[in-house]
Amino acid sequence: MAEKLLLIDGSSLAFRAFYSIMNLESFKNQNGLHTNALFSFHRMFESIMNKEQPSHVLVAYDAGKVTFRTAMYGDYKGGRKKTPSEFQEQMPYFPVLLDAFGVSHYKLANYEADDIIGTLARMGSEAGYEVVVVSGDKDLIQLAGENIRVEITTKGVSELATYTPEVIREKFNLTPEQIIDLKGLMGDSSDNYPGVTKVGEKTALKLLHQYGSVEELYEHIDEMKKSKLKENLINDKESAFLSKTLARIHQDAPIEITLEDTIYRGKDTQLLMDFYKEMNFQSFQTELLKQSDDIELPEEEEPVEFVWVDEVTPEMLEKATTLHVETITENYHLAEIVAVAFGNEEKVYLTSPEIATSSMWFQSWVEDEAVEKTVFDLKAITVLLARYGLRPKGVKYDISLESYLLDTNDSVKEIADIAVKHQMNFVNYDEVIYGKGAKLKVPEDKEVLGRHIAQKVKALQLLGPVILAELANFDQKDLYETMELPLADVLARMEIEGISVDKSRLEEMGLALDERLKELEQSIYEQAGEEFNVKSPKQLGVILFEKLNLPVIKKTKTGYSTAVDVLEKLAPQAPIVHDILEHRQLAKLKSTYVDGLTQFILADGKIHTRYIQTLTQTGRLSSADPNLQNIPIRTEEGRKIRYAFLPENKDSVILSSDYSQIELRVLAHISEDKHMIEAFKEGADIHSSTAMRIFGIDHAEDVTSQMRRDAKAVNFGIVYGISDYGLSQNLNISRKQAKEFIDRYLTEYSGVKQFMEDVVKQAKLDGYVETLFNRRRYLPDLHSSNFNVRSFAERTAMNSPIQGSAADILKMAMLEIDHELTTRQLKSKMLLQVHDELIFEVPQDELELMQSLVSEVMENAVSLHVPLKVDSNFGSSWYEAK
DNA sequence: AGAATCACG
DNA sequence: ACGTACGTGATTCTG
């Protein structure tokens, strides 16, 4: 096989890698080391290796700041910003990674990576090798030659642009050698050498096409006619020659390595595995495990004992305080149970759910309030064991919930995530054991499976007290013990209960939608003069903006935007746009709400969503499989979907109770703004009263509906952490006008203004914001040097305490309502939660009681400086509960 | 897998 | 001057 030498500019690529992933916070290992550059470099490197399949590889590095170039020109690479510390700290690990890859790396005092590469490229080429050079720095294209191809990263790092002498001729009409002359004339702002004043790429190219080189140019300078350019060339002659010298990459650097030394040795899987563990690179870990079969799983110092049993005895349970139910798919309403496990950090028992739950001993252990247990995700376990009629009690530590409360930023999806954060590296990620995607499966080897589960149990057991102590430290023990933990049980029962959905009703709607969609498609094709996929934004863009020549209002990263606000602006100009808008809306209804929901109706005729209690950054719940928190309501066509949501029993109705303006009331409370509190105490219409203030109206009856609408938008904006631009977009008004609205608002509600300023200031000091119930959100981006990132964090600092406190309040109300339903032995059921709204199934004979009970509890869930108000409606379907 | 779009509070 | 509203999940297309 022919020899192929791959030369990589490590310094340049590592730097590019660093900037290609700027989401610094999510790329940290267990010791707080940033890993974004290492991760991204790894990805780039692998893709290059796969593509090139070289026989020889070398990664070259700059040795340091001082080189022969700085000796020639003191300011070479001067004026550069200091390397960010987040990057600096990753630099020592690149050699470790490369050693694990089996790839040589080299740096040389006084020289840059370029010169090492230049020298080896020459040597390789002379030896008849095919040479490939990869860098993020375009200067290296001067190395292109007969056997030398240069690849430069573009668009961050995702793609490579190839440079051969032919490409350079086509692009610049120059030879690779002339690239050096080009640099000499142009200079280089990032390397900080000057070239010739006022000469950029265009002028430099013109000159080189005429004269061929810097030397030739100055030979014939006298023949040039008098011009500013000529003057500059004469004045900067010295600089031009210096710059050319600086730009030239050395091809005879005194390197001490030979081509022999660059032979690719191949991956050392064990070293790589260790590196991935250290950096917490899960996906690479799994990938590696798939490729090789000789990797040893990490050793525990004192391995946990585990045993599969087919009978549960009291002795087994005697010292057991951790309970685990293993599943490998997310949706626990449908998931198959792989095993039930119980034990402690020393010994774990594993068995099937049938064996466990049929044991009297196990039943009473699970349901014994007095046995303080540790679990991971109480809600999931509650739903899973409910299949067997068991309801866990006495759970003290839910590691999942606790981790979420401690820091919403580090997403703890599985036990390994939190174990690794506490240096318990013996726990494997599920993906490592079970695989993922199409290859997801339980290992046949009971030893492997058993050890994996046992290690999880061990970690949970050890983590329990540690994590609770951390919560206590943050004053979050109450939040956990009296709100989130009991709520897990309430939510589990809501999920298990589910809500009845009329499948045939949905199917009827689906047929009608299909018919209308066909009509619209025909009409759209006719008006477009051709058939195309209306659902493809790309194809639609071509039709609208190229074929029909409609004006481009907004662009996205990838092309024309065809979002609703754009289409609405175009609608008056072209009737086709009306049809497209309607098509969009109906297609959404059909796919997401008719077909989508239908798939989730189980044999009991109900939909069982999952509330995710540990996801949002603010403390809200989210809902998935399916999402029942975004069922249409804003348009009549969409709202009809709600006709399909029914009470389970004929004699019952759907009752819906929602907080009125809860976020603004919370804002009034937290900010203690006099005027806003006053407005709410008077029971005023808050949007009208805001309108009166910002428009200077004295009598409520003089507020026009337009004013109220504007004021409402301003109120929303305030809650979101307002900006003039955002408001102007929302109201379709000028930015100046929007700014006036905001200024008026903040003058009138000066307490709100004060709060907004204080909350950001305090957050910058503390690093986090808090809700009324001590729920925290950390905002490291408040200190970002990037304006956008920082501004976003500031708006978040204003919004999170508001949105989060509102979420806290509804959670408190849910607990109280659940308590009342239980103690009063009512037949009414709490079915759904939609952020500020609760949905119940209520038997007719409990309706009166429930209406007042629910309102009463919700309104008095907490005591604020303003009253809380609840609106209730009921009907024979969710649609009619309005 | 990511982007674009759109449903909700 | 910088470019934006806050929080979610599902579907579809596309590289």
Tab-separated table of N, CA and C in Angstrom, chain A residues 370-477:
chain	number	residue	atom	x	y	z
A	370	ALA	N	-42.017	2.983	57.944
A	370	ALA	CA	-40.919	3.080	58.903
A	370	ALA	C	-39.560	2.704	58.313
A	371	VAL	N	-39.566	1.992	57.179
A	371	VAL	CA	-38.280	1.668	56.550
A	371	VAL	C	-37.882	2.833	55.638
A	372	GLU	N	-36.889	3.583	56.041
A	372	GLU	CA	-36.463	4.756	55.256
A	372	GLU	C	-35.658	4.309	54.052
A	373	LYS	N	-36.234	4.528	52.889
A	373	LYS	CA	-35.626	3.960	51.680
A	373	LYS	C	-34.999	5.006	50.768
A	374	THR	N	-34.059	4.538	49.965
A	374	THR	CA	-33.430	5.352	48.931
A	374	THR	C	-33.839	4.816	47.564
A	375	VAL	N	-34.177	5.718	46.651
A	375	VAL	CA	-34.523	5.308	45.286
A	375	VAL	C	-33.970	6.337	44.301
A	376	PHE	N	-34.110	6.011	43.034
A	376	PHE	CA	-33.818	6.982	41.988
A	376	PHE	C	-35.076	7.098	41.147
A	377	ASP	N	-35.781	8.208	41.278
A	377	ASP	CA	-37.030	8.468	40.566
A	377	ASP	C	-38.224	7.741	41.191
A	378	LEU	N	-38.681	8.276	42.285
A	378	LEU	CA	-39.815	7.701	43.006
A	378	LEU	C	-41.065	7.595	42.132
A	379	LYS	N	-41.308	8.615	41.311
A	379	LYS	CA	-42.520	8.611	40.499
A	379	LYS	C	-42.525	7.422	39.555
A	380	ALA	N	-41.396	7.162	38.907
A	380	ALA	CA	-41.317	6.030	37.980
A	380	ALA	C	-41.562	4.723	38.726
A	381	ILE	N	-40.921	4.568	39.865
A	381	ILE	CA	-41.061	3.334	40.628
A	381	ILE	C	-42.499	3.152	41.114
A	382	THR	N	-43.122	4.249	41.504
A	382	THR	CA	-44.508	4.183	41.952
A	382	THR	C	-45.419	3.697	40.827
A	383	VAL	N	-45.207	4.238	39.619
A	383	VAL	CA	-46.029	3.809	38.485
A	383	VAL	C	-45.749	2.346	38.145
A	384	LEU	N	-44.473	1.979	38.155
A	384	LEU	CA	-44.108	0.611	37.772
A	384	LEU	C	-44.670	-0.420	38.758
A	385	LEU	N	-44.549	-0.136	40.048
A	385	LEU	CA	-45.020	-1.117	41.035
A	385	LEU	C	-46.538	-1.128	41.165
A	386	ALA	N	-47.168	-0.041	40.702
A	386	ALA	CA	-48.632	0.008	40.755
A	386	ALA	C	-49.234	-1.093	39.889
A	387	ARG	N	-48.484	-1.541	38.868
A	387	ARG	CA	-48.945	-2.674	38.053
A	387	ARG	C	-49.223	-3.888	38.921
A	388	TYR	N	-48.471	-3.986	40.003
A	388	TYR	CA	-48.603	-5.162	40.881
A	388	TYR	C	-49.330	-4.801	42.171
A	389	GLY	N	-50.000	-3.665	42.145
A	389	GLY	CA	-50.811	-3.280	43.300
A	389	GLY	C	-50.014	-2.771	44.486
A	390	LEU	N	-48.755	-2.431	44.279
A	390	LEU	CA	-47.954	-1.929	45.400
A	390	LEU	C	-47.787	-0.415	45.332
A	391	ARG	N	-47.723	0.193	46.510
A	391	ARG	CA	-47.494	1.631	46.550
A	391	ARG	C	-46.363	1.926	47.546
A	392	PRO	N	-45.195	2.320	47.034
A	392	PRO	CA	-44.040	2.514	47.910
A	392	PRO	C	-44.295	3.591	48.963
A	393	LYS	N	-43.847	3.308	50.165
A	393	LYS	CA	-43.927	4.299	51.240
A	393	LYS	C	-42.572	4.354	51.942
A	394	GLY	N	-42.380	5.407	52.677
A	394	GLY	CA	-41.157	5.521	53.463
A	394	GLY	C	-39.937	5.888	52.648
A	395	VAL	N	-40.157	6.372	51.415
A	395	VAL	CA	-38.991	6.791	50.635
A	395	VAL	C	-38.486	8.117	51.192
A	396	LYS	N	-37.231	8.128	51.576
A	396	LYS	CA	-36.649	9.323	52.158
A	396	LYS	C	-35.743	10.041	51.170
A	397	TYR	N	-34.967	9.258	50.441
A	397	TYR	CA	-34.044	9.841	49.483
A	397	TYR	C	-34.462	9.467	48.064
A	398	ASP	N	-34.835	10.463	47.270
A	398	ASP	CA	-34.986	10.240	45.830
A	398	ASP	C	-33.836	11.001	45.189
A	399	ILE	N	-32.808	10.250	44.823
A	399	ILE	CA	-31.573	10.886	44.354
A	399	ILE	C	-31.820	11.733	43.103
A	400	SER	N	-32.738	11.294	42.272
A	400	SER	CA	-33.048	12.043	41.054
A	400	SER	C	-33.627	13.426	41.388
A	401	LEU	N	-34.660	13.414	42.221
A	401	LEU	CA	-35.299	14.674	42.605
A	401	LEU	C	-34.333	15.589	43.354
A	402	GLU	N	-33.580	15.002	44.241
A	402	GLU	CA	-32.666	15.812	45.047
A	402	GLU	C	-31.601	16.472	44.173
A	403	SER	N	-31.072	15.706	43.223
A	403	SER	CA	-30.043	16.271	42.340
A	403	SER	C	-30.607	17.426	41.538
A	404	TYR	N	-31.842	17.252	41.115
A	404	TYR	CA	-32.494	18.310	40.337
A	404	TYR	C	-32.618	19.586	41.151
A	405	LEU	N	-33.002	19.451	42.392
A	405	LEU	CA	-33.157	20.644	43.227
A	405	LEU	C	-31.810	21.301	43.497
A	406	LEU	N	-30.779	20.487	43.644
A	406	LEU	CA	-29.457	21.051	43.936
A	406	LEU	C	-28.938	21.889	42.782
A	407	ASP	N	-29.110	21.407	41.569
A	407	ASP	CA	-28.639	22.175	40.418
A	407	ASP	C	-29.367	21.719	39.166
A	408	THR	N	-30.259	22.569	38.690
A	408	THR	CA	-31.037	22.204	37.499
A	408	THR	C	-30.145	22.139	36.264
A	409	ASN	N	-28.958	22.707	36.360
A	409	ASN	CA	-28.100	22.745	35.173
A	409	ASN	C	-27.484	21.405	34.833
A	410	ASP	N	-26.969	20.684	35.873
A	410	ASP	CA	-26.357	19.423	35.470
A	410	ASP	C	-27.394	18.322	35.446
A	411	SER	N	-27.736	17.988	34.227
A	411	SER	CA	-28.870	17.093	34.039
A	411	SER	C	-28.477	15.679	34.464
A	412	VAL	N	-29.167	15.194	35.456
A	412	VAL	CA	-28.923	13.856	35.956
A	412	VAL	C	-30.008	12.948	35.388
A	413	LYS	N	-29.688	12.289	34.283
A	413	LYS	CA	-30.685	11.475	33.607
A	413	LYS	C	-30.700	10.054	34.160
A	414	GLU	N	-29.551	9.615	34.608
A	414	GLU	CA	-29.477	8.249	35.110
A	414	GLU	C	-28.509	8.215	36.286
A	415	ILE	N	-28.462	7.068	36.936
A	415	ILE	CA	-27.690	6.986	38.170
A	415	ILE	C	-26.206	7.255	37.920
A	416	ALA	N	-25.695	6.774	36.780
A	416	ALA	CA	-24.267	6.970	36.505
A	416	ALA	C	-23.901	8.460	36.489
A	417	ASP	N	-24.811	9.297	35.999
A	417	ASP	CA	-24.519	10.731	35.930
A	417	ASP	C	-24.150	11.280	37.300
A	418	ILE	N	-24.957	10.963	38.277
A	418	ILE	CA	-24.730	11.535	39.607
A	418	ILE	C	-23.613	10.780	40.335
A	419	ALA	N	-23.499	9.484	40.077
A	419	ALA	CA	-22.436	8.702	40.715
A	419	ALA	C	-21.068	9.223	40.289
A	420	VAL	N	-20.921	9.445	38.990
A	420	VAL	CA	-19.639	9.910	38.467
A	420	VAL	C	-19.281	11.281	39.063
A	421	LYS	N	-20.287	12.113	39.274
A	421	LYS	CA	-20.023	13.426	39.871
A	421	LYS	C	-19.477	13.293	41.284
A	422	HIS	N	-19.752	12.166	41.899
A	422	HIS	CA	-19.241	11.945	43.248
A	422	HIS	C	-18.116	10.912	43.250
A	423	GLN	N	-17.383	10.893	42.158
A	423	GLN	CA	-16.196	10.023	42.044
A	423	GLN	C	-16.507	8.540	42.218
A	424	MET	N	-17.748	8.171	41.975
A	424	MET	CA	-18.046	6.726	42.041
A	424	MET	C	-18.008	6.177	40.621
A	425	ASN	N	-16.799	6.052	40.108
A	425	ASN	CA	-16.642	5.681	38.711
A	425	ASN	C	-16.996	4.237	38.406
A	426	PHE	N	-17.289	3.470	39.441
A	426	PHE	CA	-17.601	2.065	39.186
A	426	PHE	C	-18.972	1.877	38.543
A	427	VAL	N	-19.814	2.933	38.543
A	427	VAL	CA	-21.135	2.787	37.923
A	427	VAL	C	-21.032	3.035	36.417
A	428	ASN	N	-21.534	2.117	35.639
A	428	ASN	CA	-21.508	2.281	34.187
A	428	ASN	C	-22.746	3.002	33.693
A	429	TYR	N	-22.594	3.711	32.579
A	429	TYR	CA	-23.749	4.311	31.927
A	429	TYR	C	-24.587	3.206	31.282
A	430	ASP	N	-25.882	3.387	31.309
A	430	ASP	CA	-26.781	2.383	30.735
A	430	ASP	C	-26.424	2.079	29.285
A	431	GLU	N	-26.042	3.125	28.571
A	431	GLU	CA	-25.735	2.944	27.163
A	431	GLU	C	-24.574	1.955	26.974
A	432	VAL	N	-23.661	1.974	27.915
A	432	VAL	CA	-22.503	1.085	27.824
A	432	VAL	C	-22.948	-0.377	27.955
A	433	ILE	N	-23.905	-0.621	28.818
A	433	ILE	CA	-24.358	-1.993	29.053
A	433	ILE	C	-25.454	-2.418	28.078
A	434	TYR	N	-26.363	-1.499	27.798
A	434	TYR	CA	-27.542	-1.863	26.997
A	434	TYR	C	-27.463	-1.447	25.529
A	435	GLY	N	-26.505	-0.586	25.175
A	435	GLY	CA	-26.468	-0.057	23.816
A	435	GLY	C	-27.559	0.964	23.625
A	436	LYS	N	-27.755	1.389	22.367
A	436	LYS	CA	-28.843	2.338	22.148
A	436	LYS	C	-29.429	2.191	20.757
A	437	GLY	N	-30.544	2.871	20.536
A	437	GLY	CA	-31.188	2.838	19.232
A	437	GLY	C	-31.668	1.439	18.894
A	438	ALA	N	-31.377	1.006	17.684
A	438	ALA	CA	-31.847	-0.302	17.220
A	438	ALA	C	-31.166	-1.438	17.983
A	439	LYS	N	-29.999	-1.130	18.544
A	439	LYS	CA	-29.229	-2.195	19.201
A	439	LYS	C	-29.487	-2.289	20.702
A	440	LEU	N	-30.464	-1.514	21.177
A	440	LEU	CA	-30.783	-1.528	22.602
A	440	LEU	C	-31.250	-2.918	23.022
A	441	LYS	N	-30.535	-3.526	23.983
A	441	LYS	CA	-31.044	-4.804	24.481
A	441	LYS	C	-30.409	-5.181	25.827
A	442	VAL	N	-31.117	-6.009	26.554
A	442	VAL	CA	-30.620	-6.458	27.849
A	442	VAL	C	-29.587	-7.558	27.613
A	443	PRO	N	-28.410	-7.482	28.231
A	443	PRO	CA	-27.395	-8.517	28.014
A	443	PRO	C	-27.882	-9.865	28.538
A	444	GLU	N	-27.543	-10.910	27.817
A	444	GLU	CA	-27.997	-12.227	28.239
A	444	GLU	C	-27.277	-12.697	29.501
A	445	ASP	N	-26.041	-12.235	29.625
A	445	ASP	CA	-25.226	-12.629	30.766
A	445	ASP	C	-25.756	-12.012	32.057
A	446	LYS	N	-26.315	-12.864	32.911
A	446	LYS	CA	-26.928	-12.387	34.158
A	446	LYS	C	-25.895	-11.752	35.098
A	447	GLU	N	-24.651	-12.166	34.946
A	447	GLU	CA	-23.587	-11.586	35.769
A	447	GLU	C	-23.384	-10.123	35.413
A	448	VAL	N	-23.278	-9.862	34.121
A	448	VAL	CA	-23.068	-8.495	33.642
A	448	VAL	C	-24.247	-7.612	34.047
A	449	LEU	N	-25.449	-8.109	33.776
A	449	LEU	CA	-26.653	-7.355	34.110
A	449	LEU	C	-26.742	-7.123	35.613
A	450	GLY	N	-26.542	-8.207	36.369
A	450	GLY	CA	-26.656	-8.120	37.821
A	450	GLY	C	-25.654	-7.154	38.403
A	451	ARG	N	-24.409	-7.205	37.920
A	451	ARG	CA	-23.387	-6.318	38.458
A	451	ARG	C	-23.759	-4.859	38.173
A	452	HIS	N	-24.224	-4.611	36.961
A	452	HIS	CA	-24.601	-3.244	36.582
A	452	HIS	C	-25.663	-2.679	37.533
A	453	ILE	N	-26.715	-3.468	37.742
A	453	ILE	CA	-27.801	-2.994	38.596
A	453	ILE	C	-27.323	-2.864	40.043
A	454	ALA	N	-26.537	-3.846	40.481
A	454	ALA	CA	-26.052	-3.820	41.861
A	454	ALA	C	-25.173	-2.594	42.103
A	455	GLN	N	-24.378	-2.252	41.112
A	455	GLN	CA	-23.521	-1.084	41.267
A	455	GLN	C	-24.340	0.200	41.379
A	456	LYS	N	-25.450	0.226	40.665
A	456	LYS	CA	-26.347	1.378	40.789
A	456	LYS	C	-26.909	1.459	42.204
A	457	VAL	N	-27.363	0.316	42.699
A	457	VAL	CA	-27.945	0.276	44.046
A	457	VAL	C	-26.917	0.733	45.080
A	458	LYS	N	-25.705	0.240	44.925
A	458	LYS	CA	-24.640	0.615	45.845
A	458	LYS	C	-24.429	2.142	45.830
A	459	ALA	N	-24.358	2.698	44.633
A	459	ALA	CA	-24.131	4.145	44.522
A	459	ALA	C	-25.272	4.920	45.178
A	460	LEU	N	-26.506	4.498	44.899
A	460	LEU	CA	-27.660	5.188	45.473
A	460	LEU	C	-27.586	5.182	46.995
A	461	GLN	N	-27.287	4.001	47.523
A	461	GLN	CA	-27.235	3.856	48.966
A	461	GLN	C	-26.199	4.803	49.582
A	462	LEU	N	-25.046	4.903	48.914
A	462	LEU	CA	-23.990	5.761	49.443
A	462	LEU	C	-24.324	7.243	49.284
A	463	LEU	N	-25.073	7.557	48.221
A	463	LEU	CA	-25.350	8.967	47.924
A	463	LEU	C	-26.414	9.573	48.826
A	464	GLY	N	-27.360	8.756	49.277
A	464	GLY	CA	-28.505	9.263	50.027
A	464	GLY	C	-28.180	10.338	51.037
A	465	PRO	N	-27.450	10.010	52.098
A	465	PRO	CA	-27.192	10.993	53.148
A	465	PRO	C	-26.345	12.170	52.657
A	466	VAL	N	-25.410	11.888	51.742
A	466	VAL	CA	-24.529	12.942	51.223
A	466	VAL	C	-25.352	14.047	50.569
A	467	ILE	N	-26.277	13.616	49.730
A	467	ILE	CA	-27.035	14.597	48.955
A	467	ILE	C	-28.037	15.343	49.825
A	468	LEU	N	-28.614	14.638	50.775
A	468	LEU	CA	-29.560	15.330	51.653
A	468	LEU	C	-28.836	16.412	52.460
A	469	ALA	N	-27.619	16.127	52.833
A	469	ALA	CA	-26.824	17.122	53.566
A	469	ALA	C	-26.582	18.354	52.694
A	470	GLU	N	-26.331	18.123	51.426
A	470	GLU	CA	-26.131	19.254	50.513
A	470	GLU	C	-27.389	20.101	50.423
A	471	LEU	N	-28.544	19.423	50.373
A	471	LEU	CA	-29.814	20.156	50.319
A	471	LEU	C	-29.991	21.004	51.579
A	472	ALA	N	-29.686	20.405	52.708
A	472	ALA	CA	-29.838	21.122	53.973
A	472	ALA	C	-28.944	22.359	53.986
A	473	ASN	N	-27.775	22.190	53.446
A	473	ASN	CA	-26.817	23.273	53.324
A	473	ASN	C	-27.372	24.480	52.568
A	474	PHE	N	-28.153	24.192	51.550
A	474	PHE	CA	-28.749	25.246	50.717
A	474	PHE	C	-30.116	25.672	51.234
A	475	ASP	N	-30.510	25.152	52.372
A	475	ASP	CA	-31.810	25.497	52.921
A	475	ASP	C	-32.945	25.004	52.013
A	476	GLN	N	-32.716	23.854	51.389
A	476	GLN	CA	-33.718	23.339	50.455
A	476	GLN	C	-34.371	22.049	50.959
A	477	LYS	N	-34.128	21.732	52.219
A	477	LYS	CA	-34.675	20.495	52.736
A	477	LYS	C	-36.202	20.523	52.742
